[in-house]
Coordinates of C-alpha atoms and ligand atoms in Angstrom, one line a residue:
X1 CA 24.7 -5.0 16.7
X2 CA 23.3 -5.6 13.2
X3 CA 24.7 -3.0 10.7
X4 CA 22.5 -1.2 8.4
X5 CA 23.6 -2.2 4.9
X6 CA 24.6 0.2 2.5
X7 CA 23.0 -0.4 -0.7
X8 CA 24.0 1.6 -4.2
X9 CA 21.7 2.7 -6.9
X10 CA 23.8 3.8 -10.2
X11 CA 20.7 5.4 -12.6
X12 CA 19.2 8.0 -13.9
X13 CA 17.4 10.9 -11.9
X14 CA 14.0 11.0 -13.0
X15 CA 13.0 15.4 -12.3
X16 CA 9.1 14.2 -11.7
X17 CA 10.1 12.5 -8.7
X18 CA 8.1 8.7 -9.7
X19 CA 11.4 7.0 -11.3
X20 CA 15.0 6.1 -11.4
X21 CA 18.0 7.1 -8.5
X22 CA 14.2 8.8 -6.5
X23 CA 12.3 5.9 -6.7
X24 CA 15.6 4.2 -5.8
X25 CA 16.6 6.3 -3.0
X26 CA 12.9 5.9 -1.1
X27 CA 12.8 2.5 -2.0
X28 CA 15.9 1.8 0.1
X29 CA 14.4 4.4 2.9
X30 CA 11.1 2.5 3.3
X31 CA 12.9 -1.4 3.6
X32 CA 15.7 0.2 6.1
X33 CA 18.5 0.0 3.9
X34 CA 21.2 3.3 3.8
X35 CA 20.5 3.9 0.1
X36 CA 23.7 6.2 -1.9
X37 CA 23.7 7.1 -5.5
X38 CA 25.6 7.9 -8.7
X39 CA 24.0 9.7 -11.2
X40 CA 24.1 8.5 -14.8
X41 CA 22.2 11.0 -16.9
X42 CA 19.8 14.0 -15.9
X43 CA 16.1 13.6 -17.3
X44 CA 14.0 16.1 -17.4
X45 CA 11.1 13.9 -16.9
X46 CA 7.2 14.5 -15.7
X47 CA 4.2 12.0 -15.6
X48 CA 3.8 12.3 -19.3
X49 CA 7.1 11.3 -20.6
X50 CA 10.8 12.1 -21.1
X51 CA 11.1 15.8 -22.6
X52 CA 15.1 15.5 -22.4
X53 CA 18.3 13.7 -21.1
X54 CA 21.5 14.8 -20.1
X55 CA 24.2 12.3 -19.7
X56 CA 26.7 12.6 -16.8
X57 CA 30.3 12.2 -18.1
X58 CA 31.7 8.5 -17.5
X59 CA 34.4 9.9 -15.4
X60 CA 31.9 11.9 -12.9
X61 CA 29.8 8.2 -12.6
X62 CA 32.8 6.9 -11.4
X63 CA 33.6 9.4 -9.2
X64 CA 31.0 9.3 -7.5
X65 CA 31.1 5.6 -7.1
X66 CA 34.1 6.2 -5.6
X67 CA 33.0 8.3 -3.3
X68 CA 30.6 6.6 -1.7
X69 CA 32.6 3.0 -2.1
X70 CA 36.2 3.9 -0.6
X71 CA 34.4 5.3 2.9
X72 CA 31.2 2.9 3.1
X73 CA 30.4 -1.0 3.3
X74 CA 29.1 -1.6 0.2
X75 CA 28.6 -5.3 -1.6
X76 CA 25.1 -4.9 -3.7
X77 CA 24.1 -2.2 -5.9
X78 CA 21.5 -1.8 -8.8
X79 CA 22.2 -0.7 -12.2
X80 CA 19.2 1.7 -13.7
X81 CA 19.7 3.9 -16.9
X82 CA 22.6 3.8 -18.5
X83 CA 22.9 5.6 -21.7
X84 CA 25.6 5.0 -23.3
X85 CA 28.3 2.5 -24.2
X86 CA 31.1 4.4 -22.4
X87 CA 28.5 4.8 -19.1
X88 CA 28.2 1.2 -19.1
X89 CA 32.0 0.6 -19.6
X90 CA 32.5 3.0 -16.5
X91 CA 30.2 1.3 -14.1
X92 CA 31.9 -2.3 -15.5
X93 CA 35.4 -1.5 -13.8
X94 CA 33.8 0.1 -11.0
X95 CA 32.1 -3.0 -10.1
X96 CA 35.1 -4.8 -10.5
X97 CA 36.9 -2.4 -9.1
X98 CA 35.2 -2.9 -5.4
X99 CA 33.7 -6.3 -5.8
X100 CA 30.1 -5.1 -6.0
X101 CA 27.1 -7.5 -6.7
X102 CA 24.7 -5.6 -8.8
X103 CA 20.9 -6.3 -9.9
X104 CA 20.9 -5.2 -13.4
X105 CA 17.4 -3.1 -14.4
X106 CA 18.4 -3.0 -18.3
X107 CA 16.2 -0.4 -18.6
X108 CA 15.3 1.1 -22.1
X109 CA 12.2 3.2 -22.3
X110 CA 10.3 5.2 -19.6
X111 CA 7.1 3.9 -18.3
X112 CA 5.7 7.6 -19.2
X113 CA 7.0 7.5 -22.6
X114 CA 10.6 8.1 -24.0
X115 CA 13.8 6.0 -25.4
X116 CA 16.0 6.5 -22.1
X117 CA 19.3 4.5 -23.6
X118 CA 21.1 4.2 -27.1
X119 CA 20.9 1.1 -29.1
X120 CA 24.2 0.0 -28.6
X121 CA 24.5 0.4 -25.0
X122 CA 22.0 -2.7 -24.7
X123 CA 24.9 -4.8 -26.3
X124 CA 27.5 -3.1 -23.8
X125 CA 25.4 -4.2 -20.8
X126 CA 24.9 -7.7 -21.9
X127 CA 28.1 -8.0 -22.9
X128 CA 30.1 -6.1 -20.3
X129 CA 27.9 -5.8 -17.6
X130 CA 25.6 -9.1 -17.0
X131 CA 28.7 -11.0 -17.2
X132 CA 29.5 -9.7 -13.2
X133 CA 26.5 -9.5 -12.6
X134 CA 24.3 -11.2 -9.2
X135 CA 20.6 -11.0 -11.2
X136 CA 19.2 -9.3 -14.2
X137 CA 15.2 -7.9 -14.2
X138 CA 14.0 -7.3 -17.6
X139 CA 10.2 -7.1 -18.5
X140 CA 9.2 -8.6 -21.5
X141 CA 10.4 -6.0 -24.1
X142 CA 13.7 -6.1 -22.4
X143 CA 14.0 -9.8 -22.1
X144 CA 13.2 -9.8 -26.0
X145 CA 15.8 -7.6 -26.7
X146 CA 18.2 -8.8 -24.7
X147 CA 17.6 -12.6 -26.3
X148 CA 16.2 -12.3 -29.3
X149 CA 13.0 -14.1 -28.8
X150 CA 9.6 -12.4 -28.9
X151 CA 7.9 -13.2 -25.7
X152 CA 4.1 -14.8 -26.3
X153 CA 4.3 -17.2 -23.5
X154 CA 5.4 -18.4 -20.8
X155 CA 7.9 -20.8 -23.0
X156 CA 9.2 -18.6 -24.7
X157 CA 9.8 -16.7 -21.4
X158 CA 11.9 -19.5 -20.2
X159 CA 14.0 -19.7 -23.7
X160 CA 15.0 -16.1 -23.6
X161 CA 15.9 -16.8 -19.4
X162 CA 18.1 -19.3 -20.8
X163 CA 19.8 -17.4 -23.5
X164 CA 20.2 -14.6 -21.2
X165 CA 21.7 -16.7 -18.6
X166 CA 24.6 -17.8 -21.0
X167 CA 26.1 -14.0 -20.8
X168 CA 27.4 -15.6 -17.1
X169 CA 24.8 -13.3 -15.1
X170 CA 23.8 -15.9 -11.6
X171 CA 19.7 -15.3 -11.9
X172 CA 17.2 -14.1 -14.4
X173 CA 14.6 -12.6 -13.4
X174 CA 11.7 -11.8 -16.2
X175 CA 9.5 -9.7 -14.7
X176 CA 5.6 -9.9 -15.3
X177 CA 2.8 -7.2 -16.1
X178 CA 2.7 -7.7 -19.5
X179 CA 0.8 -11.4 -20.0
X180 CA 1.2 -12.7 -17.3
X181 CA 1.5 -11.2 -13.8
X182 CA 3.9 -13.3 -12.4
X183 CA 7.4 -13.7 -12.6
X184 CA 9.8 -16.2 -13.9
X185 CA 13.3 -16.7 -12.0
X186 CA 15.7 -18.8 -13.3
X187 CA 18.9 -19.3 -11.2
X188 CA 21.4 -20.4 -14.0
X189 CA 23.7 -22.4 -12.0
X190 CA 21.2 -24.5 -10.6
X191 CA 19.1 -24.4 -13.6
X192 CA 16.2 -24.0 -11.6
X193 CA 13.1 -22.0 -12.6
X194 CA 11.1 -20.6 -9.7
X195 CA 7.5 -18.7 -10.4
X196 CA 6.5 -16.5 -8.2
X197 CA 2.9 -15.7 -9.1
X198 CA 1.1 -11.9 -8.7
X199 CA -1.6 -10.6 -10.0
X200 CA -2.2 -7.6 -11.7
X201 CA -2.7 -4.4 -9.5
X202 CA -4.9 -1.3 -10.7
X203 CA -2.7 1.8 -9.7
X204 CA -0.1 3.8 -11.4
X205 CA 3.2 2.1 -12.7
X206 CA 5.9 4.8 -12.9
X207 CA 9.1 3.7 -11.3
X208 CA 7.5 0.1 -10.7
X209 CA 10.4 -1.1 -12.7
X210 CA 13.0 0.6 -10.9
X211 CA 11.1 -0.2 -7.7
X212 CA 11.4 -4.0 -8.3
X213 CA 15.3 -4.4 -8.9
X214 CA 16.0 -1.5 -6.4
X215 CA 13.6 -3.7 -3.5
X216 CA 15.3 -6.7 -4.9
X217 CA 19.1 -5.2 -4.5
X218 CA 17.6 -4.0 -0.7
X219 CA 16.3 -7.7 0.2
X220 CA 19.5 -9.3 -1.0
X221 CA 21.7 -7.0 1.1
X222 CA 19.5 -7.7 4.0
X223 CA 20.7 -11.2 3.4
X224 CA 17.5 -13.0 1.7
X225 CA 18.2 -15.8 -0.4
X226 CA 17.4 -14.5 -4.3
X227 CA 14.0 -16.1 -4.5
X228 CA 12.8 -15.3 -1.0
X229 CA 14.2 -11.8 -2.6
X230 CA 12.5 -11.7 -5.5
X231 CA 9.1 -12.6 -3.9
X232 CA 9.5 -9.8 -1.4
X233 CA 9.9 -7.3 -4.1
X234 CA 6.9 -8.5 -5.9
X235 CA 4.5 -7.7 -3.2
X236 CA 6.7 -4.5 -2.0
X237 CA 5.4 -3.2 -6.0
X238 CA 2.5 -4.3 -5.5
X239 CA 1.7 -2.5 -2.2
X240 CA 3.4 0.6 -4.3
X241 CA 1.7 0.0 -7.4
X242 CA -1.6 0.1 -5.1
X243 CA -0.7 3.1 -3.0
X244 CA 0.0 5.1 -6.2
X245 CA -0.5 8.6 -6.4
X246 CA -2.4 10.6 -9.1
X247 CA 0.1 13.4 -9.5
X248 CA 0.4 14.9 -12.6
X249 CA -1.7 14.4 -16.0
X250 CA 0.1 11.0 -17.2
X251 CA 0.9 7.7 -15.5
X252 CA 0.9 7.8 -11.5
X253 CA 4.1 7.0 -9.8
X254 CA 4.3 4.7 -7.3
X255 CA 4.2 5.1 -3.7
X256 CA 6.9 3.1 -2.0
X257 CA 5.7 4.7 1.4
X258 CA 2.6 3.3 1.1
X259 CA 2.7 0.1 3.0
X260 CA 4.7 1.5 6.0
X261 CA 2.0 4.6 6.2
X262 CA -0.9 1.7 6.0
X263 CA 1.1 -0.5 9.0
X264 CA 1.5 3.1 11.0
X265 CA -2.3 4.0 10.0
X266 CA -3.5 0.5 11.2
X267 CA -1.6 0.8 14.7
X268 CA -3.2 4.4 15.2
X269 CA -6.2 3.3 14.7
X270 CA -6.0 0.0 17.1
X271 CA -4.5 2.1 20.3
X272 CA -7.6 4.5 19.4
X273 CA -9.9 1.7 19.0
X274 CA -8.8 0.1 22.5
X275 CA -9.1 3.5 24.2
X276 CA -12.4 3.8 22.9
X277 CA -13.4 0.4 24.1
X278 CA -11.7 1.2 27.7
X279 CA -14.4 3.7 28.1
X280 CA -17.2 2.0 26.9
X281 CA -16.8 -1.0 28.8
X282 CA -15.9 1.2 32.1
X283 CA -19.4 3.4 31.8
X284 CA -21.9 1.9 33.6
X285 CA -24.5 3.6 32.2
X286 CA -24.1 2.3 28.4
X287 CA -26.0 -1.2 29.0
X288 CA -29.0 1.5 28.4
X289 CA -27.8 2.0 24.4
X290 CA -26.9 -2.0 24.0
X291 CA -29.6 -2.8 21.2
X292 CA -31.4 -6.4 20.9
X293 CA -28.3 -7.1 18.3
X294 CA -25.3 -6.0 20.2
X295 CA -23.5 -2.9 19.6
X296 CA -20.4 -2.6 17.6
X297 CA -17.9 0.7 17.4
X298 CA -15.7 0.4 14.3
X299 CA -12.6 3.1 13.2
X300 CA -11.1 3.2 9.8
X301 CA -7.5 3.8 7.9
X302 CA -7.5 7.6 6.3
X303 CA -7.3 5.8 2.8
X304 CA -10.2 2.9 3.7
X305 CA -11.6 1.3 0.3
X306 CA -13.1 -2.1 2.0
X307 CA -14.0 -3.8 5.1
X308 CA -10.8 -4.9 5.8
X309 CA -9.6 -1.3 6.3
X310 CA -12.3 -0.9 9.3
X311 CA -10.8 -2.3 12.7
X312 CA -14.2 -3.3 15.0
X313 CA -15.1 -5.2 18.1
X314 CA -14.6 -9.0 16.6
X315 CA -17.9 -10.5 18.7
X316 CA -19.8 -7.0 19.1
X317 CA -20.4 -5.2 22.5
X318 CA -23.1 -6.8 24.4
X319 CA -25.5 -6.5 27.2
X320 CA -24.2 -8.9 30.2
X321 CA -25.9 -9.0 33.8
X322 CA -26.5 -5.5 33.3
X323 CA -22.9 -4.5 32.2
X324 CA -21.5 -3.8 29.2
X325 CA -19.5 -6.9 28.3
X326 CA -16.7 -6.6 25.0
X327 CA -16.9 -9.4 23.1
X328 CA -13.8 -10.6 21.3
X329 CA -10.6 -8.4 20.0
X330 CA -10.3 -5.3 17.9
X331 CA -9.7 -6.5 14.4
X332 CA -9.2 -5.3 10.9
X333 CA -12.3 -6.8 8.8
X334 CA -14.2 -7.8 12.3
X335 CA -17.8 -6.2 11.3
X336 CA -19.1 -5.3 8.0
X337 CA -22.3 -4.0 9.3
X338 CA -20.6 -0.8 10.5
X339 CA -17.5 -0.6 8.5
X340 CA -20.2 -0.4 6.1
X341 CA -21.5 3.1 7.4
X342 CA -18.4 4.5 7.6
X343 CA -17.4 3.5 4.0
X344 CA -20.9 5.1 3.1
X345 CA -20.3 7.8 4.7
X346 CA -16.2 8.3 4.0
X347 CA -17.5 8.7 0.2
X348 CA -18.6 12.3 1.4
X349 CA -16.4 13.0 3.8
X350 CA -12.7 11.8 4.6
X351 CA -12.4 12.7 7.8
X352 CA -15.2 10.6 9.6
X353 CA -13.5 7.5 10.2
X354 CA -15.5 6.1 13.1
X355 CA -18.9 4.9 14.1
X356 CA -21.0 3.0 16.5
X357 CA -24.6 1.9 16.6
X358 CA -26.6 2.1 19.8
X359 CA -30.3 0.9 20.6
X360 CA -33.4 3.5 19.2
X361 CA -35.4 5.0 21.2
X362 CA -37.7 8.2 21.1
X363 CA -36.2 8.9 24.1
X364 CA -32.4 8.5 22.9
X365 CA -33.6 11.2 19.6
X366 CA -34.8 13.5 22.2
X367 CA -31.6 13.5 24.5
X368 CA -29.5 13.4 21.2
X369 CA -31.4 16.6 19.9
X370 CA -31.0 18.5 23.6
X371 CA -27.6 17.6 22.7
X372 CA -27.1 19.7 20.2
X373 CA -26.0 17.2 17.4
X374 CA -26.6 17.3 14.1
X375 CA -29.7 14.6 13.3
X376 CA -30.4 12.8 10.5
X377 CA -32.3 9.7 9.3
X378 CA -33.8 6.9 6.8
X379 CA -36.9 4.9 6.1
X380 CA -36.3 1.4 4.8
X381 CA -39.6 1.5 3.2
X382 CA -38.2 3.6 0.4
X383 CA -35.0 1.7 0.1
X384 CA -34.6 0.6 -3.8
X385 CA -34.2 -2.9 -4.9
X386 CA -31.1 -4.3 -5.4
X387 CA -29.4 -2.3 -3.0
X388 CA -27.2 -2.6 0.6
X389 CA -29.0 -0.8 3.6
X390 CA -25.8 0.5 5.0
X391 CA -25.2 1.8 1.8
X392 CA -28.3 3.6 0.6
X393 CA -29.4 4.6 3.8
X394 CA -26.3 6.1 5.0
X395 CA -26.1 8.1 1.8
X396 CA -29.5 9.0 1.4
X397 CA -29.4 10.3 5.3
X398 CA -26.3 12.7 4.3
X399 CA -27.8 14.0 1.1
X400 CA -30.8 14.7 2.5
X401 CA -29.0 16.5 5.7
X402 CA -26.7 18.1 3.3
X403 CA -23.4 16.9 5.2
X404 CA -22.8 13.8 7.0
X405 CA -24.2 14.2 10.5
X406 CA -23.8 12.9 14.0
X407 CA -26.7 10.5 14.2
X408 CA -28.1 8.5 11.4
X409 CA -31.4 6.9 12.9
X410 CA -33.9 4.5 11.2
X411 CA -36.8 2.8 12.7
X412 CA -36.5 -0.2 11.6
X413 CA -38.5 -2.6 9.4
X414 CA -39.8 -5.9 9.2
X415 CA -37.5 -8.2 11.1
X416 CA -35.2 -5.2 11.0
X417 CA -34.9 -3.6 14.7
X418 CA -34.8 0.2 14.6
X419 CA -31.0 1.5 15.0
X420 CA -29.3 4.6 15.3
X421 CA -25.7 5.4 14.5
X422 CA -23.0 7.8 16.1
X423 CA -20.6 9.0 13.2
X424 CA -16.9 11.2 14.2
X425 CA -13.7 11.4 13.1
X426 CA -12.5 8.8 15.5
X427 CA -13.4 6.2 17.9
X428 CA -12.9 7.8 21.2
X429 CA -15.2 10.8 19.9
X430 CA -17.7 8.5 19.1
X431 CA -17.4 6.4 22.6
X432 CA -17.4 10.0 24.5
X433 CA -20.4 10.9 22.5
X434 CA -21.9 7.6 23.1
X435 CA -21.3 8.1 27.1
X436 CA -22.8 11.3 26.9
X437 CA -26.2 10.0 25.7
X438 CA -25.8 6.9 28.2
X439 CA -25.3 9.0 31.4
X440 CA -28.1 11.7 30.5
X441 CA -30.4 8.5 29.6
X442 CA -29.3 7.3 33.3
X443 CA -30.0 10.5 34.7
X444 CA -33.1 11.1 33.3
X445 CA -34.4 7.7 34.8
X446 CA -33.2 8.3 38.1
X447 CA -34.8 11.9 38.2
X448 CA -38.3 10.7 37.0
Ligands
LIG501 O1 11.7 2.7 -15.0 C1 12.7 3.0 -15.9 C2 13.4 4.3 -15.7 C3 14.7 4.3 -15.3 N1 15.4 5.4 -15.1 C4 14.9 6.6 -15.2 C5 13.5 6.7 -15.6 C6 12.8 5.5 -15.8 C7 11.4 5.5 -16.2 O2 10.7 6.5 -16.2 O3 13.0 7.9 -15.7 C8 15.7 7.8 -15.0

C-alpha cells in the first residue's frame, strides 16, 4: 500500500483564514497529503492587512517540530514567515536535525498589506537557511531582495536566479504575477532554466504565495520531479486564484477547495444528466416534443460562468423512426444554444441549473398552462440589434414574468422555428416535466 506522505508547513498563522500555516494546512488537505504544522508567529490578520504579530518563542518552533518529526515520516516541509533571526536559526538545526527537504517561501510582506519579517531575518534565511535547502519561491520583490538586482525583465530574472542559486539552495523558483505571468525555474546543478508559462488569473490573491510553495512541497513529496512540481502548483493557484472568495472588504483569499468542488460539481451533474437522458430516451411519447432542430437538455455547475460549465447531449436528441434517439455523449461545452438559456437565466436565479427545449405548439402552451406552470415568453421582432437571442430573450421573458419561469416560449421568426424551453433546478426535473407534457400530448391524441 502507498503511504500518505506527511508533509510540514513551519509559518505563520494568518487569523483571517486566506494565508500562511491555513492556506498551508488546506492546501495539503485538497492534493491528499497529511499536512502538520509549527507555528512561527501569531498574526492578527483580516483581508485588509496585518493589524499585529506575535512571534512564537524559537524554543516552542522547535518543539513543535519535534513533535510532529520524532513520531511521523516526514522528508519535505515548507518554510513560511519567519520573523526573526533567532526563528530562522531554530528551524536551521531542526532541518538538519531530521534531514528535512524544505521549499523556502521567503516571505516578507502580506498580500493584504503589512511587513511580516524583520530586515535582518532575510540575511538569516539566505544565509542559514537556503543553504539546506530543496527550492526557494520568491516573487519578484523577494527575488530582488534576496539578489540585489531590480527585476524589469525576464534577464534580469535569470541573473538574480543565478545569484541566488550560489547560497547552495538546488532550484530557484521566481515566481510570476508581477510582469510576467509565468515562472522561471532554474535547477542550479544542472544549470538549467525551465519556464513554465501562466497567465494572469482575475480572482483574489491572498495566500497565493503560500499556496504555491505549500502545493509545490505537496507535489514533491508525492514524488514529482521539481519541474513537473512546479507546473502543477502553477495551475493548482490558478484554479485557487480563480475559485477565490469575496470574504471580507480587502483582497479575496484563495480557494484551494475550488478545483476538487468543480471535479465533484461536474460528476453530479453527469450521473444527473445521464438519468435524465435514461428517461427521455425510454418515454415513448416524447418523439411528439422533438422540434424540426432536434432537442437538447443541458445541466449546469452551481458556480457556471461559460459554456463549458453546461454538460448537454453532444449531437442533440432527435426524432428517429418514431423514437426518440440520443445522439452523441453528455459533455461539458456540448451545446451553447441551451447552456445559453440557463446562463441567461442563472444571472437571476442560482438555483435553475437545467433546461431543455421542446417543439411549439398551441397545443403544447395549452397542456403546459392546464399544467399549472408558470408561463412566460418572447418576440424576436423586438429583439435589439447587436444582441444574442438566448440572451435577450431569456432575460426579457424573466423580467417581464417577474421571476424566472418554467416555460420560456417564442414563436419564432424568419428562418427561426418557434421553440419553447423547460427551465428547473436540475435535469431530471426538467426530463419529468418534459414527460409530463409528452404523455398528456399522447393522451390527448388518442382520446380525440
Ligand atoms: O503570503 C505570505 C504570508 C505568509 N504568512 C502569513 C501571511 C502571509 C500573507 O498574508 O499572513 C502568516
Amino acid at each position: 500500500m502507498n503511504k500518505t506522505p506527511v508533509v510540514l508547513t513551519i509559518a505563520g498563522s494568518d487569523s483571517g483564514g486566506g494565508a500562511g500555516v491555513e492556506a498551508d494546512v488546506k492546501t495539503f488537505a485538497a492534493l491528499g497529503v497529511h499536512g502538520t504544522c509549527a507555528i512561527t508567529s501569531v498574526t492578527s490578520q483580516n483581508t485588509t492587512g496585518v493589524l499585529s504579530s506575535y512571534d512564537i518563542p524559537p524554543d516552542v518552533v522547535a518543539d513543535q517540530i519535534d513533535a510532529v518529526c520524532i513520531d511521523m515520516d516526514i522528508e519535505y516541509a515548507k518554510t513560511g514567515m519567519l520573523a526573526s533571526p533567532d526563528i530562522v536559526l531554530a528551524v536551521a538545526e531542526c532541518i538538519k536535525k531530521y534531514n528535512l527537504l524544505p521549499v523556502v517561501d521567503p516571505v516578507m510582506a502580506a498580500e493584504a498589506g503589512g511587513e511580516l519579517l524583520t530586515k535582518d531575518a532575510l540575511s538569516f534565511i539566505s544565509d542559514e537557511l537556503l543553504p539546506l535547502s530543496k527550492v526557494v519561491t520568491p516573487n519578484i520583490y523577494e527575488t530582488s531582495a534576496l539578489s540585489g538586482i531590480s527585476i524589469k525583465n525576464n534577464n534580469d530574472a535569470r541573473n538574480a536566479a543565478t545569484i541566488i542559486g550560489e547560497t547552495g539552495v538546488r532550484t530557484v523558483i521566481i515566481t510570476g504575477g508581477h510582469f510576467d505571468a509565468s515562472d522561471l525555474v532554474y535547477e542550479t546543478e544542472k544549470e538549467k532554466f525551465t519556464v513554465i508559462s501562466g497567465e494572469f488569473i482575475k480572482g483574489g490573491t491572498h495566500g497565493s504565495g503560500c499556496t504555491y510553495s505549500a502545493a509545490l512541497a505537496a507535489y514533491l513529496a508525492q514524488g514529482f520531479t521539481i519541474v513537473d512540481a512546479a507546473r502543477r502548483a502553477k495551475r493548482f493557484v490558478e484554479h485557487a486564484i480563480e475559485g477565490s472568495v469575496p470574504v471580507g472588504t480587502g483582497v479575496p483569499p484563495v480557494n484551494q477547495m475550488s478545483h476538487i468542488r468543480r471535479n465533484a460539481a461536474c460528476y453530479h451533474v453527469l450521473q444527473d444528466m445521464e438519468m435524465a437522458v435514461e428517461m427521455i430516451k425510454n418515454c415513448i411519447s416524447f418523439p411528439y416534443l422533438i422540434p424540426e432542430v432536434g432537442s437538447n437538455i443541458a445541466m449546469a455547475i452551481p458556480q457556471a460562468v461559460n459554456v463549458e460549465d453546461v454538460a448537454a447531449v453532444a449531437g442533440r436528441i432527435v426524432k428517429l423512426k418514431n423514437t426518440p434517439a440520443v445522439v452523441g455523449c453528455v459533455e461539458f461545452g456540448a451545446s451553447s444554444h441551451v447552456a445559453r438559456i440557463i446562463l441567461a437565466a442563472m444571472q437571476s436565479d442560482t438555483f435553475v441549473r437545467a433546461a431543455m427545449n421542446v417543439r411549439y405548439s398551441k397545443k403544447v402552451i395549452r397542456i403546459i398552462g392546464e399544467m399549472g406552470l408558470k408561463v412566460s415568453y418572447f418576440d424576436r421582432a423586438e429583439e435589439p440589434a447587436h444582441t444574442s437571442t438566448m440572451d435577450w430573450g431569456v432575460t426579457h421573458a424573466i423580467e417581464i414574468h417577474g421571476s424566472v419561469p418554467d416555460v420560456i416560449y417564442d414563436e419564432g421568426g424568419v428562418g427561426k422555428e418557434p421553440m419553447v424551453r423547460i427551465l428547473g433546478k436540475n435535469a431530471t426535473e426538467v426530463a419529468g416535466i418534459a414527460m409530463d407534457i409528452a404523455n398528456r400530448f399522447a393522451s390527448s391524441r388518442s382520446t380525440h
